Amino acid sequence: MAPDTASIAGYAIFRKEDYDSPAAAALIPQGTPHPLDQLSIVEIPVAAALLRDYASPRSLRFNCITLREPRKEEYSAFKQGNGPRPDRRAFSIVIDRESGKIAEAVINLTTSKVEEWTDLKDLMPILTLEDLDIVERIAREDPRVIEACKDIGITDMSMVYFDAWAIGFEERWGLERRLQQGLAYYRTSELDNQYAHPLDFVVIVDTEREEILSVDIRYVNGERTAVPLTEHNYLPQFIGDKYNRERLKPIDIVQPRGVSFQMKGNELSWAGYRMHIGFNYREGIVISDVCTHDIYQDRERTLFNRISVVEMVVPYGCPDKPHHRKHAFDVGEYGTGFMTNSLKLGCDCKGSIHYLDGVMAVGSGEAAVVKNAICIHEEDNGLLYKHTDYRDGTVSSARDRKLVISQIITAANYEYGFYHTFTLDGTYNLEVKLTGMLNTYPLHPSEQAAPYGTEVAPRINAQNHQHIFSLRIDPEIDGRNNTVVQSDAVPSDYPVGSPENFYGNAFYSKKTPLRTALDGAAQYCYETNRTWDIINPSSMNPSTQKPVGFKIINTSCPPLLSKPGSVVYKRAAFARKPLWVVPYKDYELFPAGDYVCQSTGEEHPGNETVLDWSQRDESIENTDIVCYIQFGLVHFPRTEDFPIMPAEPVSVMLRASNFFEKNPGLWVPPSSVCADTMCRDAFST
């Protein structure tokens, strides 16, 4: 399994003999790293060597080696100058090559010691890209797979492709084996779109033994389903003359005086904001230490301790086998860091761009780098404010701007773009853009796609599914001790004609503090336009004389549609609620559990989820809390989504709510007094 090439799936692998190369020199940090910086290409192999020595004579394969962030108290003391710099630590999950047993470890890189080693039982680690690569390689050579293809007229196995997926929970093998499933497709040529030619079987693979356990063929009325052979392609070489290059004129984004943000290592400052940008194999982008300069109080104020996307689930809605196993947890089962694309200027990012690389470990314990994993840039964001006074003709308007920190991942057929944005009005927004390919399956002549799917092309079924994302917010609204207050827009309780509501037009915001973690398992209510305010009870707005806060605005929060008692309902308990609020605890991060692969979900020993944290029912009032915000969409596929999907956005927002004394963007010069030398009439005469 150790790589013997220079790259895996776009990763550039760095070995010790490469450290003197110019490419490696640019990746080795100069000086002492920030405590939240990702592990460097030097630190990862050091951690691997320490683990090998500790575990000797066992031979290890490394599932992950990543930064072990310092405990909050330790890091806070260091930031405030009240404590020493935290030791650099790594966290690793390892697999014994001989026995297949799994362990996790914590390595102190400062002292060169393995501080913790824990053997795991009935827990399965994330599937790496090296793991996923096994499926296609061994399936093409398996006699049962060759026979299954031959039965439907396919003899060239080099044209058969398999998308490797986690398997959910499979009763036939339980937790005895580390499993994957491979969804089968065919190509008529090397660059053909395989999702136009889905096959009617799935392979089950033992990852560690590299063994095909089963070929699950779906018979319909005792018959196989023929492969659809009509081509539906989207690459330029297939589109050819159908491109219309004259219809759209170029748009160039120009910043003649440069960008408005500054980078010091991984620390970013922009328009009064400051933050640290991290990256790891599982969460991808991690934004920490977010604070802002308040122009009215002339001081720096804290906003968020840590922001990241910690889970997502994509449950499919077709009840037939083998589709019941399709419910991918793309963060917990594969890792958004592992699946991150290397971004390209002008295509994935446009304008004046600053890139950050992603550094991870491969199975050999060597460091691998995704170049340009993170894109940082500014965009015009339309109006910040405007008012026209008709009395004297005075017009004042200012342009908003947003800072965008983004990554794009490829999860088998789907692409997800994650865009963390900050704007001048005191708003943080996470937008996810969904594109890529529909997951497809062949239709038998006796079948209809409806009601659980759409026939997006003749004999090609794209099944209904959901995308539910979990955004973890560790708030620090003017300090660590915060409370969440539920806000519902409701009409006055007083009847029409009463002294209190004579004309019947009164309504107000009903405030309900969430006091314990069971209260914090909150539902959305469309009828009351429900929002939630994260407030600091000890910090008062001088005008309202009420606590300052940030408002969670989440209107894209569909309910989990899988029935109670189903495998998906048990495994994706986090998706049952749009909001969970629980007390902060170091290293409680992942709402579906630390070990999602093959987890049964509820009551899986050694794999606590947000449901367990909530059921402790601890106080979440005026204390250090964490918010898990679930948002997403229900996807009923359309013919317009085929052969490749137009990007569909979904987002969630946190916005200053009585946090500032006035509009925080009044320092931005109004456009009416700025000379815009780039502005021209669309049609000049």
XYZ file of C-alpha atoms in Angstrom, residues 486-488 520-532 553-559 576-580 630:
29
model
C -34.488 31.390 20.338
C -36.367 34.175 18.548
C -39.866 33.689 17.090
C -30.452 23.149 22.644
C -31.736 20.369 20.367
C -33.919 22.881 18.549
C -36.248 22.647 15.569
C -36.844 25.260 12.907
C -40.293 26.852 12.595
C -41.214 28.427 9.256
C -44.436 29.878 10.684
C -42.495 32.080 13.126
C -39.451 32.783 10.922
C -37.373 31.298 13.743
C -33.811 32.451 14.292
C -31.375 32.006 17.157
C -30.206 32.684 10.092
C -30.877 29.220 8.702
C -33.866 28.842 6.401
C -32.427 25.993 4.291
C -32.831 23.232 6.843
C -34.957 20.386 5.458
C -35.870 17.604 7.886
C -32.536 15.286 12.878
C -32.259 18.858 14.167
C -31.179 22.107 12.493
C -29.453 23.183 15.711
C -27.696 21.460 18.583
C -27.458 21.753 10.024
